[in-house]
Amino acid sequence: MIEIPEYIRKEIEKLVKELNYHNYRYYVLDSPVISDEEYDMMLRRLKELEEKWGYILPDSPTQRVGAAPSEKFEKAEHREPMLSLDNAFSIEELRDFDTRVKRLLGINDEIEYTVEPKYDGLAVELSYKDGLLYRASTRGDGYVGEDITQNIKTIKAIPLRIEGVEKIPEEIDIRGEVYLNIDEFERINKERIEKGEPVFANPRNAASGSVRQLDPSITASRRLFMSCYGMGYVKGAEFYSQIEFIEWLKEARFPVPAYIKLAKGIEQVIGAIKEIEQLRQGYPFETDGAVVKVNSFELQRKLGTKTREPRWAIAYKYPAHQGITKLKEILASVGRTGVITPVAILEPVKIGGVTVSRSTLHNWDEVERKDIRVGDYVIVERAGEVIPHIIGVVKDRRTGEEKKVKIPEHCPVCGSKTVREPGEVAVKCINFNCPAQVEERIKHFASRRAMNIEGLGDKTVELLHNIGIIKHFVDLYRLRQEDIKGLPGFAELSSRKLIEAIAKSKKTTLSRLLYALGISQVGEYASKLLAQHFRKLEDLYHIKAERLVQIPQIGEKTAKTIEQFFNNEENLRAIEELKKMGLKVENPEFEEEKKPSPLKGLTFVITGTLPKPREEVKEIIEKAGGKVSSSVSKNTDYLLVGEEPGSKLAKAKALGVKTLSYEEFLKMLE
Ligand code: IVH
């Protein structure tokens, strides 16, 4: 093995610990204490050291990505079956559950229950041995699931190592739900619409589709979360109740349900369920119910399970929120990349306390498939109580006056002819200067995850674009306070703040800028990849697709759109303008191209005295990409033989390892 200096080993270990902690602050607590850029810098340093010294800890954040796509998922057996839940659709059924529990236990006193939101995703089991995550699996049929370890490791909220607690079981299987937040679900669907791919029906399908991917890099590109709520097999530690276990999970830095209440008796359970019903309106994820569990593990064991469900838990389902209303109009809305999507304008209707007056229809095929016509009475459902969906038409209420809508042949904004690529669902306006696209591009450019111009929201962009002071995102940097002061909503202070925020955004990172440019197919993930492979923006000017597809995760279609973008002089001029106006782009993500490495992948062992000190020779080998090991094995490629060789020579001969003189070695370097 290569001797790794103590101080380097320490630095690597410290970086892993710190990065994992910051990861936890960001993804689990949602309260980071360092900037993304600082995080990226630390990660980059860790990568450098790991590569140079070959010392990679199993819980290093670099081990979350980078696994190659596989052919199929291996089977994964659960040591304790993963059960499903019985449902209660009314408060009455909930009371029946409580009565049943008391009867089975022979207890008259109030039972202690926990109440948690029911996450709508897919159940996953995380298996830890000596605190390290070694396997993750889907539920499957409850007994045997699929091994999805590589995919699950890409979810940053999931600890690769159990830390922060004294009690670390020898082995433990932790269960929870992997899910997507609603905004991420919408982002994925938007991207799919733009790519002409079919949309996911709901966040649960999208989460499941994202996890059950043979290519982990696709999973990595979706912002998945997990909420841990249960325990399977455990060895070497004891837990006594659900509430205690969740507390332990929390301390051990696992993401846990957004709400958990210990309720004594069914009345308190009902209270908690009502509380969640209010709270869930504000949750970023979908919940269609609450899960009630007997708190004590001992009582859980006494109650036992039926074939598929435990007798100690039940899922209370909130009534589905539906309404019927008249569809007044189907608008065609033009997005940033020119994709035209149908939007349903509804007669306002109250569903579950919220007034719904519009709903997206995803694409024109869906309108046709569901045979939705203007003037129809439609059934609207707030799926997960957040996104309104049209689930169908009340055909009995048709009068014959309803009108079918046609797929727009012209862009509703600029009037140019629309196109639809064969085999794709997306209908597009291909006029790059279409005002609708321009406006959307500016909104995107300014948005939080792009240039992050604080205070420049969609409404302000619409205003500035409408009155004509901004025709391109470059114009943002030409704005002066006088231009905006006095506009609706802009007094002295707010106009100054906006100008300051615009100025502040000039200092940015390459990945943010690439994302902000709004290149078709290039989301945040692809932007990060590009930033890793290109030192500066100018390296992308006039780039060819052939060069881009060399980046493993970039497909041909994306490469083509990037080529088009950076071979369009107008785009390059816009970027040059941005630079002239003071844009400063840093790139903390760039990974230095490897220097020529003639010995790459080769392992050497040295024996005897060489013309140069051994340490020096070792350094030469390493600089040329090779490795030096201290003992000969079948993995050794060459034994470098000096004067008075030791026993290693005999061993090398016995194993058939090639030997080299120092002169031969020097030739090899050339
Ligand atoms: S407990 C034996 N807690 O709902 C107990 N499940 O419909 C099983 N789920 O298979 C799970 N949120 O995938 C539990 N807080 C929560 C949950 C939850 C969502 C899922 C889980 C389960 C399904 C049953």
XYZ file of C-alpha atoms and ligand atoms in Angstrom:
694
model
C 0.000 0.000 0.000
C 1.104 3.578 -0.562
C 2.089 5.193 2.690
C -0.303 8.005 3.272
C 1.029 10.717 5.568
C -0.825 10.961 8.834
C -1.771 14.616 8.304
C -3.352 13.854 4.922
C -5.316 10.965 6.385
C -6.528 13.296 9.107
C -7.472 15.976 6.598
C -9.476 13.512 4.509
C -11.282 12.220 7.576
C -12.033 15.737 8.751
C -13.328 16.797 5.339
C -15.654 13.777 5.151
C -17.015 14.476 8.626
C -17.528 18.155 7.940
C -19.041 17.696 4.499
C -21.454 15.102 5.883
C -22.428 17.492 8.630
C -23.065 20.351 6.182
C -24.987 17.971 4.008
C -27.206 17.198 6.980
C -27.658 20.908 7.739
C -28.684 21.542 4.148
C -30.824 18.557 3.255
C -32.300 17.453 6.567
C -32.480 20.594 8.705
C -32.861 22.927 5.733
C -30.613 25.370 7.553
C -27.138 25.514 6.008
C -24.326 27.290 7.792
C -21.997 27.609 4.798
C -22.616 28.717 1.217
C -22.996 26.292 -1.693
C -19.722 27.619 -3.030
C -17.847 26.898 0.190
C -19.305 23.415 0.183
C -18.198 22.859 -3.404
C -14.677 24.027 -2.559
C -14.389 21.564 0.307
C -15.774 18.770 -1.815
C -13.296 19.561 -4.519
C -10.400 19.435 -2.072
C -11.617 16.069 -0.803
C -11.868 14.701 -4.338
C -8.320 15.829 -5.085
C -6.912 14.174 -1.986
C -8.867 10.988 -2.511
C -7.678 10.710 -6.051
C -4.083 11.424 -5.194
C -3.831 9.128 -2.207
C -6.433 6.514 -3.034
C -7.826 6.802 0.478
C -11.599 6.836 0.159
C -13.825 6.434 3.175
C -17.033 4.447 2.656
C -19.129 7.372 3.896
C -17.324 9.953 1.787
C -19.782 12.247 -0.008
C -17.952 11.403 -3.237
C -19.341 7.878 -2.938
C -22.884 9.081 -3.494
C -22.539 9.375 -7.232
C -20.516 7.872 -9.968
C -21.747 4.297 -10.002
C -22.166 2.876 -13.481
C -25.573 1.924 -14.826
C -26.503 -1.692 -14.193
C -28.356 -4.291 -16.260
C -30.907 -5.234 -13.677
C -31.600 -4.936 -9.957
C -30.426 -7.728 -7.691
C -32.920 -9.284 -5.301
C -32.830 -8.120 -1.684
C -34.451 -10.112 1.071
C -35.937 -8.341 4.101
C -35.038 -9.873 7.433
C -38.353 -8.688 8.829
C -41.258 -8.466 6.385
C -42.179 -4.980 5.201
C -45.870 -4.708 5.846
C -48.579 -2.549 4.419
C -51.251 -0.613 6.335
C -54.940 -0.985 6.856
C -56.998 2.104 6.025
C -59.639 4.027 7.947
C -61.807 6.268 5.802
C -63.778 7.856 8.619
C -63.445 8.884 12.238
C -65.837 6.091 13.078
C -63.509 3.503 11.571
C -60.716 5.050 13.575
C -62.670 4.595 16.807
C -63.312 0.965 15.808
C -59.568 0.522 15.479
C -59.022 1.847 19.010
C -61.743 -0.419 20.391
C -60.165 -3.411 18.643
C -56.715 -2.606 20.031
C -58.045 -2.308 23.581
C -60.037 -5.534 23.275
C -57.093 -7.518 21.900
C -54.813 -6.234 24.646
C -57.428 -6.546 27.349
C -56.775 -2.949 28.396
C -59.457 -0.497 29.465
C -57.200 2.532 29.957
C -56.359 4.939 27.178
C -53.736 3.616 24.776
C -50.739 5.734 23.763
C -50.531 6.251 20.032
C -48.283 8.212 17.722
C -49.692 10.167 14.803
C -47.566 11.030 11.753
C -48.351 12.286 8.269
C -48.570 9.583 5.642
C -45.967 10.263 2.993
C -46.915 9.415 -0.555
C -43.865 7.823 -2.107
C -42.298 4.399 -2.056
C -41.226 2.407 0.966
C -37.493 1.771 1.216
C -35.372 -0.151 3.702
C -31.898 1.113 4.631
C -29.581 -1.501 6.134
C -26.687 -0.391 8.357
C -23.902 -2.528 9.760
C -21.631 -1.009 12.410
C -23.173 2.310 11.538
C -22.464 2.153 7.810
C -25.101 2.037 5.111
C -24.399 -1.067 3.063
C -27.682 -1.782 1.331
C -30.946 -0.127 0.381
C -33.918 -2.012 -0.985
C -37.452 -1.503 -2.222
C -40.357 -3.155 -0.482
C -41.155 -5.523 -3.355
C -43.676 -8.130 -2.203
C -42.846 -7.366 1.438
C -40.381 -10.245 1.729
C -38.081 -9.733 -1.234
C -37.431 -6.384 -2.875
C -34.831 -4.966 -5.210
C -31.356 -3.779 -4.313
C -31.310 -0.067 -5.109
C -28.259 0.872 -3.023
C -26.483 2.903 -5.703
C -29.582 4.958 -6.406
C -30.427 5.565 -2.771
C -26.898 6.768 -2.028
C -27.526 9.705 -4.363
C -30.216 11.012 -1.971
C -28.279 13.502 0.073
C -30.646 13.505 3.055
C -29.833 9.860 3.766
C -26.839 9.406 6.085
C -24.143 7.089 4.757
C -23.041 6.643 8.362
C -24.971 6.822 11.613
C -23.474 9.703 13.557
C -24.340 11.991 16.436
C -25.623 9.246 18.771
C -23.972 7.048 21.346
C -26.204 4.091 20.713
C -25.153 2.590 17.383
C -26.682 -0.850 16.874
C -24.442 -3.529 15.415
C -27.054 -3.938 12.729
C -30.231 -2.050 11.991
C -32.750 -1.824 9.178
C -34.388 1.581 8.999
C -37.517 2.086 6.950
C -39.112 5.097 5.455
C -40.672 6.647 2.438
C -38.710 8.094 -0.464
C -40.669 10.948 -1.983
C -40.509 14.071 -4.116
C -41.594 17.533 -3.138
C -44.369 18.951 -5.276
C -42.205 21.651 -6.867
C -39.589 19.091 -7.872
C -42.329 16.860 -9.286
C -43.545 19.794 -11.345
C -40.019 20.623 -12.469
C -39.474 17.043 -13.644
C -42.761 17.025 -15.516
C -42.008 20.393 -17.092
C -38.680 19.062 -18.241
C -40.359 15.946 -19.596
C -42.904 18.038 -21.476
C -40.077 20.072 -22.982
C -38.322 16.891 -24.005
C -41.550 15.499 -25.429
C -41.645 12.663 -22.903
C -44.808 11.444 -21.151
C -45.473 13.101 -17.786
C -45.692 11.320 -14.436
C -49.258 11.191 -13.134
C -48.351 12.111 -9.555
C -45.349 12.656 -7.264
C -45.499 9.049 -6.079
C -45.091 7.632 -9.582
C -42.351 10.137 -10.265
C -40.503 9.151 -7.066
C -40.826 5.490 -7.859
C -39.728 6.016 -11.462
C -36.740 8.012 -10.258
C -35.579 5.391 -7.778
C -36.149 2.354 -9.960
C -33.666 3.592 -12.542
C -30.890 1.371 -13.764
C -28.778 4.466 -14.260
C -28.040 6.098 -10.874
C -27.103 9.370 -12.563
C -30.788 9.856 -13.463
C -31.760 9.315 -9.828
C -29.076 11.810 -8.836
C -30.553 14.440 -11.137
C -33.880 14.381 -9.258
C -34.168 15.965 -5.860
C -35.524 13.058 -3.843
C -36.107 13.079 -0.112
C -36.766 10.467 2.484
C -38.724 10.402 5.690
C -37.765 7.613 8.099
C -40.547 6.247 10.283
C -39.888 2.651 11.164
C -37.558 -0.126 12.139
C -37.028 -3.610 10.777
C -34.369 -6.029 11.961
C -32.149 -4.750 14.757
C -29.233 -6.325 16.632
C -27.168 -4.990 19.484
C -29.507 -2.270 20.734
C -33.000 -1.982 22.073
C -35.750 0.501 21.438
C -38.948 0.604 23.444
C -41.367 2.827 21.613
C -42.071 4.562 18.327
C -41.552 8.003 19.830
C -38.214 6.981 21.354
C -37.122 5.465 18.055
C -38.033 8.601 16.092
C -36.116 10.717 18.633
C -33.107 8.466 18.152
C -33.408 8.728 14.361
C -33.527 12.494 14.647
C -30.403 12.587 16.778
C -28.691 10.191 14.410
C -29.330 12.779 11.664
C -31.993 10.892 9.772
C -34.816 12.804 8.157
C -37.970 12.011 10.136
C -41.659 12.840 9.596
C -42.417 16.569 9.576
C -44.826 16.002 12.443
C -45.146 13.387 15.153
C -47.463 13.583 18.117
C -47.742 11.302 21.089
C -51.476 11.025 21.748
C -53.070 9.452 24.804
C -56.354 7.947 23.759
C -58.302 8.156 20.524
C -59.658 11.669 21.175
C -56.134 13.087 21.166
C -55.414 11.027 18.050
C -58.360 12.679 16.318
C -57.053 16.068 17.444
C -53.641 15.363 15.938
C -55.212 14.131 12.697
C -57.145 17.400 12.431
C -53.965 19.335 13.100
C -52.144 17.537 10.285
C -55.114 18.224 8.011
C -54.495 21.942 8.520
C -50.723 21.743 8.378
C -50.503 19.674 5.237
C -51.703 22.598 3.134
C -48.314 24.114 3.835
C -46.210 20.975 3.420
C -43.968 20.941 0.363
C -44.867 17.273 -0.212
C -48.114 15.409 -0.748
C -49.956 13.685 2.081
C -53.225 11.914 1.679
C -53.507 10.736 5.248
C -52.086 10.236 8.699
C -50.618 7.078 10.206
C -51.651 6.074 13.707
C -49.391 3.609 15.547
C -49.497 2.046 19.004
C -46.526 3.709 20.659
C -45.161 0.894 22.805
C -43.130 -1.722 20.947
C -44.061 -4.277 23.553
C -47.761 -3.713 22.903
C -47.071 -3.779 19.166
C -45.523 -7.229 19.570
C -48.481 -8.411 21.639
C -50.926 -7.254 18.979
C -48.939 -8.881 16.165
C -49.820 -8.811 12.492
C -52.386 -10.099 10.076
C -51.086 -11.478 6.756
C -50.161 -8.143 5.227
C -50.840 -5.515 7.859
C -49.986 -4.976 11.490
C -52.833 -4.876 14.021
C -51.109 -1.996 15.814
C -51.284 0.649 13.073
C -53.774 2.183 10.708
C -53.704 4.843 7.990
C -56.422 7.459 8.232
C -57.225 8.782 4.755
C -58.402 12.362 4.383
C -61.463 12.692 2.170
C -60.418 13.278 -1.452
C -61.075 16.854 -2.389
C -63.075 17.039 -5.548
C -65.361 19.510 -7.131
C -67.306 19.945 -10.345
C -67.093 23.151 -12.316
C -67.396 24.581 -15.773
C -64.406 24.773 -18.071
C -64.534 28.273 -19.514
C -61.550 28.247 -21.759
C -58.420 26.383 -22.729
C -55.502 28.762 -23.036
C -52.275 28.003 -24.803
C -49.347 29.002 -22.640
C -45.870 29.447 -24.105
C -42.902 28.371 -22.003
C -39.253 29.413 -21.985
C -38.217 26.886 -24.585
C -41.265 27.539 -26.748
C -43.318 24.526 -25.678
C -47.005 25.401 -25.802
C -49.095 23.791 -23.077
C -52.860 23.864 -22.563
C -54.117 25.519 -19.387
C -57.715 25.080 -18.265
C -59.496 28.229 -17.086
C -62.262 27.201 -14.731
C -65.244 28.845 -13.183
C -63.864 29.365 -9.660
C -64.767 26.520 -7.347
C -63.926 25.911 -3.694
C -62.268 22.578 -3.103
C -61.164 21.721 0.408
C -61.089 25.350 1.444
C -59.075 26.585 -1.543
C -60.465 28.364 -4.594
C -59.391 26.741 -7.815
C -59.688 28.661 -11.070
C -57.060 27.108 -13.309
C -55.443 23.776 -13.873
C -52.716 22.578 -16.160
C -53.566 19.948 -18.722
C -49.947 18.908 -19.382
C -50.244 18.437 -23.131
C -52.639 18.405 -26.058
C -52.761 14.620 -26.236
C -54.213 14.559 -22.762
C -56.974 16.974 -23.778
C -57.820 14.683 -26.648
C -57.561 11.475 -24.641
C -59.859 12.760 -21.913
C -62.077 14.373 -24.560
C -62.144 17.661 -22.678
C -64.118 20.386 -24.459
C -64.634 24.060 -23.731
C -67.973 24.454 -21.941
C -67.766 21.016 -20.335
C -68.447 20.391 -16.682
C -65.280 18.803 -15.388
C -64.359 16.920 -12.224
C -61.457 18.676 -10.557
C -59.422 17.019 -7.848
C -56.731 18.525 -5.739
C -54.355 15.571 -5.771
C -52.488 15.490 -2.498
C -54.631 18.548 -1.932
C -52.210 20.803 -3.740
C -52.175 20.540 -7.522
C -55.566 20.784 -9.147
C -56.161 18.133 -11.788
C -58.985 17.573 -14.188
C -59.769 13.924 -13.742
C -62.670 13.707 -16.147
C -65.699 15.171 -17.854
C -69.321 14.890 -16.711
C -70.587 13.848 -20.126
C -74.232 13.683 -18.938
C -74.225 17.448 -18.566
C -73.227 18.116 -22.164
C -75.639 20.276 -24.128
C -74.052 19.883 -27.519
C -72.677 23.422 -27.361
C -69.258 22.290 -26.091
C -66.368 22.954 -28.389
C -63.375 20.768 -29.078
C -60.083 22.604 -29.012
C -57.593 22.322 -31.784
C -53.883 21.956 -31.298
C -52.608 25.486 -31.952
C -51.140 25.813 -35.428
C -49.793 29.243 -34.602
C -48.107 30.575 -31.507
C -50.757 32.459 -29.496
C -48.231 35.183 -28.696
C -46.106 35.829 -31.773
C -48.233 34.100 -34.389
C -45.466 32.028 -35.942
C -46.259 28.554 -37.154
C -45.929 25.838 -34.514
C -44.056 22.602 -34.999
C -44.405 19.161 -33.576
C -41.552 16.723 -34.005
C -42.715 13.289 -35.112
C -43.162 10.987 -32.137
C -43.127 13.837 -29.607
C -45.976 15.158 -27.534
C -44.669 18.713 -27.317
C -46.062 21.413 -29.629
C -43.561 24.239 -30.010
C -43.157 27.812 -31.128
C -39.685 27.932 -32.643
C -39.365 31.686 -32.866
C -36.502 32.369 -30.474
C -37.535 36.020 -30.250
C -41.154 35.275 -29.409
C -42.009 37.753 -26.613
C -43.499 34.998 -24.455
C -40.270 33.028 -24.601
C -38.191 36.133 -24.002
C -40.182 36.940 -20.884
C -39.948 33.388 -19.572
C -36.210 33.351 -20.235
C -35.734 36.522 -18.211
C -37.800 35.088 -15.346
C -35.698 31.965 -15.437
C -32.446 33.928 -15.623
C -33.336 35.901 -12.491
C -34.722 32.965 -10.515
C -33.307 31.773 -7.208
C -31.455 28.729 -8.471
C -30.104 30.637 -11.477
C -28.669 34.167 -11.035
C -30.595 34.556 -7.798
C -31.617 38.196 -8.208
C -33.486 38.896 -5.016
C -36.672 40.894 -5.436
C -36.915 40.287 -9.174
C -39.907 37.989 -9.206
C -42.111 36.950 -12.122
C -44.469 39.898 -11.710
C -41.657 42.457 -11.856
C -40.170 40.803 -14.931
C -43.591 40.929 -16.608
C -43.879 44.599 -15.770
C -40.413 45.540 -16.975
C -40.833 43.483 -20.135
C -44.304 44.827 -20.865
C -43.284 48.443 -20.673
C -40.335 47.652 -22.879
C -37.349 48.535 -20.718
C -36.106 44.964 -20.752
C -36.042 43.057 -23.993
C -33.360 40.558 -23.052
C -31.848 39.396 -19.792
C -28.716 41.363 -20.657
C -30.798 44.534 -20.279
C -31.169 43.806 -16.562
C -27.589 44.918 -16.062
C -28.276 48.188 -17.896
C -31.088 49.150 -15.521
C -30.617 52.302 -13.485
C -32.562 53.250 -10.427
C -34.239 56.115 -12.334
C -35.704 53.586 -14.779
C -37.684 51.765 -12.156
C -38.346 54.310 -9.423
C -41.965 55.331 -9.604
C -43.142 52.169 -11.335
C -45.972 50.370 -9.516
C -44.478 48.887 -6.366
C -41.156 50.710 -6.686
C -40.397 53.565 -4.343
C -36.954 54.905 -3.438
C -35.927 52.035 -1.183
C -37.317 49.149 -3.201
C -35.864 50.442 -6.443
C -32.443 50.868 -4.852
C -32.641 47.384 -3.363
C -33.427 45.873 -6.738
C -30.503 47.609 -8.418
C -28.236 46.388 -5.629
C -29.525 42.844 -5.971
C -28.908 42.933 -9.719
C -25.366 44.184 -9.142
C -24.763 41.480 -6.553
C -25.780 38.765 -9.000
C -22.854 39.673 -11.264
C -20.618 37.542 -9.109
C -21.691 34.013 -9.755
C -20.528 30.496 -10.511
C -20.225 28.857 -13.901
C -22.865 26.238 -13.142
C -25.377 28.884 -12.094
C -24.693 30.980 -15.175
C -25.010 27.984 -17.491
C -28.306 27.107 -15.889
C -29.454 30.736 -16.095
C -28.794 30.899 -19.839
C -31.779 28.611 -20.232
C -30.291 26.289 -22.826
C -32.889 23.734 -23.828
C -32.342 20.375 -22.028
C -29.749 21.919 -19.727
C -31.085 21.899 -16.192
C -29.168 22.341 -12.976
C -27.668 18.890 -13.162
C -26.310 19.213 -16.695
C -25.010 22.690 -15.802
C -23.025 21.235 -12.931
C -21.617 18.555 -15.203
C -20.513 21.147 -17.733
C -18.901 23.211 -14.996
C -16.973 20.164 -13.872
C -15.611 19.549 -17.343
C -14.928 23.061 -18.609
C -12.777 25.529 -16.784
C -14.481 28.614 -18.147
C -17.425 29.668 -20.204
C -15.260 30.565 -23.188
C -14.180 26.931 -23.458
C -17.721 26.198 -24.571
C -17.784 28.764 -27.376
C -18.238 26.999 -30.738
C -18.187 23.647 -28.979
C -19.036 20.552 -30.992
C -21.509 17.909 -29.904
C -18.892 15.174 -30.388
C -16.818 16.708 -27.636
C -19.802 17.010 -25.307
C -20.959 13.408 -25.603
C -17.612 12.391 -24.161
C -19.039 13.460 -20.810
C -20.676 10.176 -19.798
C -23.939 11.601 -18.464
C -24.585 13.893 -21.425
C -26.718 12.361 -24.132
C -26.751 13.168 -27.835
C -29.865 15.302 -27.716
C -28.526 17.514 -24.954
C -25.127 17.731 -26.657
C -26.837 18.915 -29.825
C -28.769 21.706 -28.088
C -25.611 22.858 -26.284
C -23.768 22.878 -29.612
C -26.543 24.924 -31.181
C -26.517 27.401 -28.338
C -22.783 28.006 -28.322
C -22.537 28.189 -32.097
C -25.105 30.922 -32.327
C -23.301 34.259 -32.602
C -26.183 36.145 -31.031
C -25.928 34.046 -27.872
C -22.177 34.526 -27.709
C -22.599 38.258 -28.149
C -25.086 38.320 -25.277
C -22.589 36.531 -23.044
C -19.835 38.942 -24.050
C -22.177 41.824 -23.205
C -22.770 40.327 -19.758
C -19.024 40.185 -19.258
C -18.598 43.780 -20.364
C -21.134 44.770 -17.769
C -19.054 43.240 -15.021
C -20.141 39.623 -14.838
C -17.582 37.655 -12.783
C -17.771 33.911 -13.097
C -15.962 31.574 -10.742
C -15.806 27.866 -11.229
C -15.187 25.938 -8.047
C -16.401 22.767 -9.681
C -13.830 22.369 -12.410
C -11.914 19.140 -12.192
C -8.452 19.490 -13.651
C -7.906 17.206 -16.666
C -5.445 14.509 -15.819
C -1.887 15.137 -16.904
C -0.412 12.571 -19.269
C -0.180 9.423 -17.227
C 1.921 6.735 -18.915
C 1.682 4.490 -15.862
C -2.034 4.960 -15.310
C -3.656 1.976 -13.670
C -0.394 0.110 -13.128
C 0.752 -1.173 -9.755
C 4.468 -1.396 -8.986
C 6.447 -3.030 -6.220
C 10.044 -2.041 -5.596
C 12.824 -4.342 -4.402
C 16.570 -3.801 -3.912
C 18.567 -0.569 -4.152
C 17.805 1.812 -7.019
C 19.995 4.645 -8.379
C 17.619 7.090 -6.683
C 16.098 7.032 -3.193
C 13.001 4.865 -3.037
C 10.787 7.766 -1.945
C 11.758 9.685 -5.034
C 11.052 6.769 -7.350
C 7.724 6.293 -5.665
C 6.857 9.902 -6.351
C 7.839 9.537 -10.032
C 5.541 6.528 -10.375
C 2.659 8.276 -8.700
C 3.062 11.434 -10.714
C 2.838 9.306 -13.847
C -0.447 7.857 -12.631
C 0.822 4.571 -11.203
C 0.590 3.091 -7.747
C 3.235 1.638 -5.488
C 2.456 -1.272 -3.272
C 4.679 -2.757 -0.571
C 4.174 -6.423 -1.297
C 3.928 -8.560 -4.412
C 0.573 -10.107 -5.193
C -1.278 -11.226 -8.285
C -2.466 -7.622 -8.600
C 1.070 -6.356 -9.066
C 1.825 -5.361 -12.652
C 5.617 -4.859 -12.386
C 8.346 -5.562 -9.896
C 11.006 -2.855 -10.201
C 14.286 -4.618 -9.414
C 17.352 -2.791 -8.050
C 20.689 -4.059 -6.714
C 20.551 -6.882 -4.198
C 16.850 -7.659 -4.570
C 15.038 -9.267 -1.622
C 12.591 -12.154 -1.390
C 10.067 -10.199 -3.438
C 11.844 -11.242 -6.625
C 11.288 -14.927 -5.938
C 7.653 -14.282 -5.113
C 7.162 -12.254 -8.292
C 8.633 -15.080 -10.360
C 6.407 -17.604 -8.644
C 3.340 -15.504 -9.389
C 4.424 -14.704 -12.946
C 4.692 -10.957 -12.249
C 6.836 -9.117 -14.827
C 10.120 -7.632 -13.627
C 11.760 -4.388 -14.755
C 15.248 -2.995 -14.432
C 15.584 0.693 -13.598
C 16.588 1.449 -17.219
C 13.571 -0.375 -18.573
C 11.446 1.558 -16.142
C 12.815 4.896 -17.385
C 12.028 3.843 -20.982
C 8.488 3.073 -19.941
C 8.112 6.589 -18.613
C 9.032 8.045 -21.958
S -45.554 2.705 8.858
C -46.185 -1.706 9.328
N -45.519 5.353 8.619
O -47.718 3.867 3.556
C -46.110 -0.225 9.208
N -45.904 4.036 6.682
O -50.078 2.351 2.792
C -45.818 0.191 7.852
N -46.159 5.312 4.618
O -46.152 0.749 3.176
C -45.408 1.507 7.587
N -45.899 7.307 5.522
O -44.888 2.892 2.451
C -45.678 4.158 8.003
N -45.452 7.663 8.528
C -45.587 6.487 7.903
C -45.814 6.397 6.517
C -45.973 5.134 5.941
C -46.111 6.629 4.402
C -46.390 4.299 3.559
C -45.565 3.036 3.663
C -46.571 1.932 3.783
C -47.748 2.521 3.114
C -49.018 1.814 3.474
